[in-house]
């Protein structure tokens, strides 16, 4: 197994501190603001490596891009109007039901993306319907 480099640790810290679920381009921009010597290719390799290891969530979005988040014990909600992504936490009962449904299969990357309309866009959405 490869060891983590200083640059990888720096990129991980930037992503950990980011609450906006950035795209790869946004993450690269955030990293370069803090660590100007880290190149785009390094950020891309980091994302690939950490996603494969299950340490980062790769969240598919409605606009056919991906957002990234530190893999923690939560899922995501995406607003179909403004594109904002929020963290949501499932109750233990739901997690147990998912595991029962999956059976003996081993869950490596438990991702659920729920799409709907956020509180800020709700009124606009109801007027349009």
Short mmCIF file of N, CA and C in Angstrom, two decimals:
data_model
loop_
_atom_site.label_atom_id
_atom_site.label_comp_id
_atom_site.label_asym_id
_atom_site.label_seq_id
_atom_site.Cartn_x
_atom_site.Cartn_y
_atom_site.Cartn_z
N UNK A 1 0.84 -1.18 0.00
CA UNK A 1 0.00 0.00 0.00
C UNK A 1 0.88 1.24 0.00
N UNK A 2 0.50 2.23 -0.83
CA UNK A 2 1.26 3.46 -0.89
C UNK A 2 1.08 4.27 0.39
N UNK A 3 2.09 5.02 0.71
CA UNK A 3 1.96 5.89 1.89
C UNK A 3 1.42 7.24 1.43
N UNK A 4 0.79 7.93 2.36
CA UNK A 4 0.24 9.24 2.05
C UNK A 4 1.36 10.28 2.05
N UNK A 5 1.36 11.12 1.03
CA UNK A 5 2.36 12.18 0.95
C UNK A 5 1.87 13.43 1.68
N UNK A 6 2.77 14.35 1.88
CA UNK A 6 2.42 15.62 2.52
C UNK A 6 1.34 16.33 1.71
N UNK A 7 1.48 16.32 0.38
CA UNK A 7 0.49 16.98 -0.47
C UNK A 7 -0.88 16.31 -0.36
N UNK A 8 -0.92 14.99 -0.30
CA UNK A 8 -2.19 14.29 -0.17
C UNK A 8 -2.87 14.65 1.15
N UNK A 9 -2.08 14.76 2.20
CA UNK A 9 -2.63 15.15 3.50
C UNK A 9 -3.17 16.58 3.44
N UNK A 10 -2.50 17.45 2.73
CA UNK A 10 -2.97 18.82 2.60
C UNK A 10 -4.28 18.88 1.82
N UNK A 11 -4.37 18.13 0.74
CA UNK A 11 -5.60 18.09 -0.06
C UNK A 11 -6.75 17.53 0.78
N UNK A 12 -6.47 16.47 1.52
CA UNK A 12 -7.48 15.85 2.38
C UNK A 12 -8.00 16.87 3.40
N UNK A 13 -7.11 17.64 4.00
CA UNK A 13 -7.51 18.65 4.99
C UNK A 13 -8.41 19.71 4.37
N UNK A 14 -8.07 20.16 3.15
CA UNK A 14 -8.90 21.16 2.47
C UNK A 14 -10.30 20.59 2.23
N UNK A 15 -10.38 19.37 1.75
CA UNK A 15 -11.69 18.75 1.49
C UNK A 15 -12.46 18.54 2.79
N UNK A 16 -11.76 18.14 3.84
CA UNK A 16 -12.41 17.92 5.14
C UNK A 16 -13.02 19.21 5.67
N UNK A 17 -12.33 20.33 5.47
CA UNK A 17 -12.82 21.62 5.96
C UNK A 17 -13.90 22.23 5.07
N UNK A 18 -14.06 21.70 3.87
CA UNK A 18 -15.03 22.24 2.91
C UNK A 18 -16.42 21.65 3.18
N UNK A 19 -17.41 22.50 3.30
CA UNK A 19 -18.77 22.04 3.59
C UNK A 19 -19.68 22.06 2.36
N UNK A 20 -19.13 22.43 1.20
CA UNK A 20 -19.96 22.65 0.02
C UNK A 20 -20.02 21.49 -0.97
N UNK A 21 -19.38 20.36 -0.68
CA UNK A 21 -19.37 19.23 -1.61
C UNK A 21 -18.87 19.70 -2.99
N UNK A 22 -17.59 20.06 -3.08
CA UNK A 22 -17.07 20.67 -4.32
C UNK A 22 -16.94 19.68 -5.47
N UNK A 23 -16.97 20.24 -6.68
CA UNK A 23 -16.60 19.47 -7.87
C UNK A 23 -15.08 19.34 -7.85
N UNK A 24 -14.55 18.57 -8.77
CA UNK A 24 -13.10 18.40 -8.85
C UNK A 24 -12.41 19.74 -9.16
N UNK A 25 -13.01 20.51 -10.05
CA UNK A 25 -12.45 21.80 -10.40
C UNK A 25 -12.49 22.76 -9.20
N UNK A 26 -13.61 22.76 -8.47
CA UNK A 26 -13.73 23.63 -7.30
C UNK A 26 -12.72 23.22 -6.22
N UNK A 27 -12.56 21.91 -6.02
CA UNK A 27 -11.60 21.44 -5.04
C UNK A 27 -10.18 21.86 -5.42
N UNK A 28 -9.85 21.72 -6.69
CA UNK A 28 -8.53 22.13 -7.16
C UNK A 28 -8.30 23.61 -6.88
N UNK A 29 -9.31 24.43 -7.13
CA UNK A 29 -9.20 25.86 -6.86
C UNK A 29 -8.98 26.13 -5.37
N UNK A 30 -9.75 25.45 -4.52
CA UNK A 30 -9.62 25.62 -3.06
C UNK A 30 -8.23 25.20 -2.57
N UNK A 31 -7.75 24.09 -3.10
CA UNK A 31 -6.42 23.59 -2.70
C UNK A 31 -5.35 24.58 -3.13
N UNK A 32 -5.45 25.08 -4.36
CA UNK A 32 -4.41 25.98 -4.88
C UNK A 32 -4.43 27.35 -4.21
N UNK A 33 -5.60 27.74 -3.64
CA UNK A 33 -5.64 28.99 -2.87
C UNK A 33 -4.77 28.86 -1.61
N UNK A 34 -4.82 27.69 -1.01
CA UNK A 34 -4.08 27.46 0.24
C UNK A 34 -2.66 26.94 0.00
N UNK A 35 -2.51 26.10 -1.01
CA UNK A 35 -1.22 25.48 -1.33
C UNK A 35 -0.95 25.66 -2.84
N UNK A 36 -0.45 26.83 -3.25
CA UNK A 36 -0.30 27.14 -4.67
C UNK A 36 0.62 26.20 -5.45
N UNK A 37 1.48 25.48 -4.76
CA UNK A 37 2.43 24.60 -5.46
C UNK A 37 1.84 23.24 -5.81
N UNK A 38 0.64 22.94 -5.31
CA UNK A 38 0.01 21.65 -5.63
C UNK A 38 -0.69 21.77 -6.97
N UNK A 39 -0.34 20.89 -7.89
CA UNK A 39 -0.89 20.94 -9.24
C UNK A 39 -2.22 20.23 -9.39
N UNK A 40 -2.89 20.53 -10.47
CA UNK A 40 -4.19 19.93 -10.78
C UNK A 40 -4.10 18.41 -10.88
N UNK A 41 -3.06 17.91 -11.52
CA UNK A 41 -2.90 16.46 -11.68
C UNK A 41 -2.77 15.76 -10.32
N UNK A 42 -2.11 16.41 -9.37
CA UNK A 42 -1.97 15.83 -8.03
C UNK A 42 -3.32 15.72 -7.35
N UNK A 43 -4.16 16.75 -7.48
CA UNK A 43 -5.50 16.73 -6.90
C UNK A 43 -6.32 15.61 -7.55
N UNK A 44 -6.25 15.47 -8.86
CA UNK A 44 -7.01 14.44 -9.57
C UNK A 44 -6.58 13.04 -9.13
N UNK A 45 -5.26 12.82 -9.03
CA UNK A 45 -4.76 11.51 -8.59
C UNK A 45 -5.21 11.22 -7.16
N UNK A 46 -5.15 12.22 -6.31
CA UNK A 46 -5.60 12.07 -4.93
C UNK A 46 -7.07 11.64 -4.88
N UNK A 47 -7.92 12.32 -5.64
CA UNK A 47 -9.35 11.99 -5.66
C UNK A 47 -9.56 10.55 -6.12
N UNK A 48 -8.91 10.16 -7.18
CA UNK A 48 -9.04 8.78 -7.68
C UNK A 48 -8.63 7.77 -6.61
N UNK A 49 -7.50 8.00 -6.02
CA UNK A 49 -6.96 7.06 -5.03
C UNK A 49 -7.85 6.96 -3.79
N UNK A 50 -8.24 8.09 -3.24
CA UNK A 50 -9.04 8.09 -2.01
C UNK A 50 -10.47 7.63 -2.25
N UNK A 51 -11.00 7.86 -3.45
CA UNK A 51 -12.33 7.34 -3.79
C UNK A 51 -12.30 5.82 -3.83
N UNK A 52 -11.27 5.26 -4.48
CA UNK A 52 -11.13 3.80 -4.54
C UNK A 52 -10.97 3.18 -3.17
N UNK A 53 -10.33 3.89 -2.26
CA UNK A 53 -10.11 3.38 -0.90
C UNK A 53 -11.35 3.57 -0.02
N UNK A 54 -12.37 4.27 -0.52
CA UNK A 54 -13.59 4.48 0.25
C UNK A 54 -13.47 5.58 1.28
N UNK A 55 -12.50 6.45 1.13
CA UNK A 55 -12.30 7.53 2.09
C UNK A 55 -12.97 8.83 1.65
N UNK A 56 -13.40 8.85 0.38
CA UNK A 56 -14.09 10.01 -0.17
C UNK A 56 -15.31 9.51 -0.93
N UNK A 57 -16.43 10.20 -0.75
CA UNK A 57 -17.64 9.90 -1.51
C UNK A 57 -17.62 10.66 -2.83
N UNK A 58 -17.96 9.95 -3.89
CA UNK A 58 -18.11 10.55 -5.22
C UNK A 58 -19.61 10.62 -5.48
N UNK A 59 -20.17 11.82 -5.45
CA UNK A 59 -21.62 12.00 -5.49
C UNK A 59 -22.04 12.41 -6.90
N UNK A 60 -22.79 11.55 -7.63
CA UNK A 60 -23.28 11.94 -8.96
C UNK A 60 -24.40 12.96 -8.80
N UNK A 61 -24.43 13.96 -9.67
CA UNK A 61 -25.45 15.00 -9.57
C UNK A 61 -26.28 15.09 -10.84
N UNK A 62 -27.35 15.86 -10.77
CA UNK A 62 -28.27 16.00 -11.90
C UNK A 62 -27.61 16.60 -13.14
N UNK A 63 -26.59 17.41 -12.95
CA UNK A 63 -25.93 18.06 -14.09
C UNK A 63 -24.82 17.19 -14.68
N UNK A 64 -24.85 15.90 -14.36
CA UNK A 64 -23.88 14.92 -14.89
C UNK A 64 -22.44 15.19 -14.48
N UNK A 65 -22.27 15.84 -13.34
CA UNK A 65 -20.93 16.01 -12.80
C UNK A 65 -20.86 15.24 -11.48
N UNK A 66 -19.75 15.32 -10.82
CA UNK A 66 -19.58 14.67 -9.53
C UNK A 66 -19.16 15.70 -8.51
N UNK A 67 -19.62 15.50 -7.29
CA UNK A 67 -19.20 16.30 -6.16
C UNK A 67 -18.47 15.35 -5.21
N UNK A 68 -17.63 15.89 -4.35
CA UNK A 68 -16.82 15.06 -3.48
C UNK A 68 -17.01 15.46 -2.01
N UNK A 69 -16.92 14.45 -1.16
CA UNK A 69 -17.13 14.64 0.27
C UNK A 69 -16.30 13.61 1.02
N UNK A 70 -15.83 13.99 2.18
CA UNK A 70 -15.14 13.03 3.03
C UNK A 70 -16.15 11.96 3.41
N UNK A 71 -15.78 10.71 3.23
CA UNK A 71 -16.69 9.59 3.51
C UNK A 71 -16.96 9.50 5.01
N UNK A 72 -18.12 9.95 5.42
CA UNK A 72 -18.55 9.86 6.80
C UNK A 72 -19.86 9.12 6.85
N UNK A 73 -20.41 9.00 8.01
CA UNK A 73 -21.64 8.23 8.19
C UNK A 73 -22.86 9.08 7.89
N UNK A 74 -22.99 9.52 6.63
CA UNK A 74 -24.16 10.28 6.22
C UNK A 74 -24.42 10.08 4.74
N UNK A 75 -25.57 10.52 4.31
CA UNK A 75 -25.96 10.45 2.91
C UNK A 75 -26.18 11.87 2.41
N UNK A 76 -26.76 12.02 1.22
CA UNK A 76 -26.88 13.35 0.64
C UNK A 76 -28.26 13.61 0.04
N UNK A 77 -28.65 14.88 0.10
CA UNK A 77 -29.87 15.38 -0.51
C UNK A 77 -29.47 16.46 -1.50
N UNK A 78 -29.94 16.36 -2.75
CA UNK A 78 -29.64 17.36 -3.78
C UNK A 78 -30.92 18.04 -4.21
N UNK A 79 -30.91 19.38 -4.19
CA UNK A 79 -32.05 20.15 -4.67
C UNK A 79 -32.04 20.14 -6.20
N UNK A 80 -33.16 19.77 -6.81
CA UNK A 80 -33.23 19.69 -8.28
C UNK A 80 -33.31 21.07 -8.93
N UNK A 81 -33.56 22.12 -8.14
CA UNK A 81 -33.64 23.47 -8.70
C UNK A 81 -32.33 24.24 -8.58
N UNK A 82 -31.78 24.31 -7.37
CA UNK A 82 -30.57 25.12 -7.19
C UNK A 82 -29.28 24.29 -7.18
N UNK A 83 -29.40 22.97 -7.06
CA UNK A 83 -28.22 22.10 -7.10
C UNK A 83 -27.48 21.97 -5.78
N UNK A 84 -27.99 22.62 -4.74
CA UNK A 84 -27.33 22.54 -3.44
C UNK A 84 -27.38 21.10 -2.92
N UNK A 85 -26.30 20.67 -2.30
CA UNK A 85 -26.24 19.33 -1.71
C UNK A 85 -26.09 19.48 -0.21
N UNK A 86 -26.95 18.76 0.53
CA UNK A 86 -26.93 18.80 1.98
C UNK A 86 -26.67 17.41 2.53
N UNK A 87 -26.04 17.34 3.69
CA UNK A 87 -25.82 16.07 4.37
C UNK A 87 -27.10 15.68 5.09
N UNK A 88 -27.44 14.38 5.04
CA UNK A 88 -28.55 13.84 5.81
C UNK A 88 -28.06 12.58 6.51
N UNK A 89 -28.63 12.29 7.66
CA UNK A 89 -28.22 11.12 8.43
C UNK A 89 -29.41 10.18 8.55
N UNK A 90 -29.19 8.93 8.18
CA UNK A 90 -30.24 7.92 8.29
C UNK A 90 -30.29 7.37 9.71
N UNK A 91 -31.47 7.11 10.17
CA UNK A 91 -31.69 6.47 11.46
C UNK A 91 -31.15 5.04 11.38
N UNK A 92 -30.69 4.49 12.49
CA UNK A 92 -30.13 3.13 12.53
C UNK A 92 -31.09 2.09 11.94
N UNK A 93 -32.39 2.27 12.14
CA UNK A 93 -33.38 1.33 11.61
C UNK A 93 -33.29 1.24 10.10
N UNK A 94 -33.15 2.38 9.45
CA UNK A 94 -33.04 2.39 7.98
C UNK A 94 -31.77 1.69 7.54
N UNK A 95 -30.66 1.93 8.23
CA UNK A 95 -29.40 1.27 7.89
C UNK A 95 -29.52 -0.24 8.02
N UNK A 96 -30.20 -0.71 9.06
CA UNK A 96 -30.38 -2.15 9.26
C UNK A 96 -31.26 -2.74 8.17
N UNK A 97 -32.29 -2.02 7.74
CA UNK A 97 -33.17 -2.50 6.67
C UNK A 97 -32.41 -2.60 5.35
N UNK A 98 -31.56 -1.63 5.09
CA UNK A 98 -30.75 -1.68 3.87
C UNK A 98 -29.85 -2.90 3.90
N UNK A 99 -29.20 -3.16 5.02
CA UNK A 99 -28.32 -4.32 5.14
C UNK A 99 -29.11 -5.62 4.97
N UNK A 100 -30.32 -5.70 5.54
CA UNK A 100 -31.14 -6.90 5.37
C UNK A 100 -31.50 -7.11 3.90
N UNK A 101 -31.83 -6.02 3.21
CA UNK A 101 -32.19 -6.11 1.80
C UNK A 101 -31.01 -6.59 0.96
N UNK A 102 -29.85 -6.13 1.29
CA UNK A 102 -28.64 -6.48 0.54
C UNK A 102 -28.18 -7.89 0.87
N UNK A 103 -28.53 -8.36 2.04
CA UNK A 103 -28.17 -9.72 2.43
C UNK A 103 -26.71 -9.85 2.80
N UNK A 104 -26.08 -10.90 2.29
CA UNK A 104 -24.69 -11.18 2.65
C UNK A 104 -23.68 -10.38 1.83
N UNK A 105 -24.16 -9.60 0.88
CA UNK A 105 -23.24 -8.75 0.12
C UNK A 105 -22.57 -7.76 1.06
N UNK A 106 -21.34 -7.45 0.78
CA UNK A 106 -20.60 -6.53 1.63
C UNK A 106 -20.70 -5.11 1.07
N UNK A 107 -21.15 -4.18 1.88
CA UNK A 107 -21.25 -2.79 1.47
C UNK A 107 -19.89 -2.13 1.66
N UNK A 108 -19.36 -1.58 0.58
CA UNK A 108 -18.08 -0.88 0.66
C UNK A 108 -18.27 0.63 0.64
N UNK A 109 -19.13 1.10 -0.24
CA UNK A 109 -19.34 2.53 -0.41
C UNK A 109 -20.84 2.83 -0.30
N UNK A 110 -21.35 2.97 0.91
CA UNK A 110 -22.79 3.17 1.10
C UNK A 110 -23.22 4.58 0.72
N UNK A 111 -23.68 4.73 -0.53
CA UNK A 111 -24.09 6.04 -0.98
C UNK A 111 -25.56 6.03 -1.39
N UNK A 112 -26.27 7.00 -0.88
CA UNK A 112 -27.65 7.22 -1.29
C UNK A 112 -27.76 8.71 -1.57
N UNK A 113 -28.29 9.05 -2.74
CA UNK A 113 -28.53 10.45 -3.07
C UNK A 113 -30.02 10.62 -3.25
N UNK A 114 -30.60 11.41 -2.38
CA UNK A 114 -32.03 11.70 -2.45
C UNK A 114 -32.17 13.05 -3.13
N UNK A 115 -33.02 13.11 -4.14
CA UNK A 115 -33.21 14.35 -4.88
C UNK A 115 -34.61 14.88 -4.64
N UNK A 116 -34.70 16.18 -4.49
CA UNK A 116 -35.98 16.83 -4.24
C UNK A 116 -35.80 18.33 -4.31
N UNK A 117 -36.62 19.06 -3.57
CA UNK A 117 -36.59 20.51 -3.57
C UNK A 117 -36.25 20.98 -2.16
N UNK A 118 -35.22 21.82 -2.05
CA UNK A 118 -34.80 22.31 -0.73
C UNK A 118 -35.82 23.33 -0.20
N UNK A 119 -35.67 23.63 1.05
CA UNK A 119 -36.59 24.56 1.72
C UNK A 119 -36.60 25.94 1.04
N UNK A 120 -35.43 26.42 0.60
CA UNK A 120 -35.34 27.73 -0.03
C UNK A 120 -36.05 27.75 -1.39
N UNK A 121 -36.06 26.63 -2.11
CA UNK A 121 -36.66 26.58 -3.46
C UNK A 121 -38.11 26.06 -3.45
N UNK A 122 -38.59 25.62 -2.31
CA UNK A 122 -39.90 24.99 -2.22
C UNK A 122 -41.03 25.89 -2.74
N UNK A 123 -41.05 27.15 -2.32
CA UNK A 123 -42.11 28.06 -2.74
C UNK A 123 -42.10 28.27 -4.26
N UNK A 124 -40.92 28.46 -4.82
CA UNK A 124 -40.77 28.64 -6.28
C UNK A 124 -41.27 27.39 -7.00
N UNK A 125 -40.92 26.23 -6.51
CA UNK A 125 -41.32 24.98 -7.13
C UNK A 125 -42.84 24.82 -7.09
N UNK A 126 -43.45 25.13 -5.96
CA UNK A 126 -44.92 24.98 -5.82
C UNK A 126 -45.67 25.96 -6.71
N UNK A 127 -45.12 27.14 -6.95
CA UNK A 127 -45.75 28.10 -7.85
C UNK A 127 -45.71 27.62 -9.30
N UNK A 128 -44.61 26.97 -9.67
CA UNK A 128 -44.44 26.48 -11.04
C UNK A 128 -45.29 25.25 -11.33
N UNK A 129 -45.66 24.52 -10.31
CA UNK A 129 -46.44 23.31 -10.50
C UNK A 129 -47.87 23.66 -10.58
#
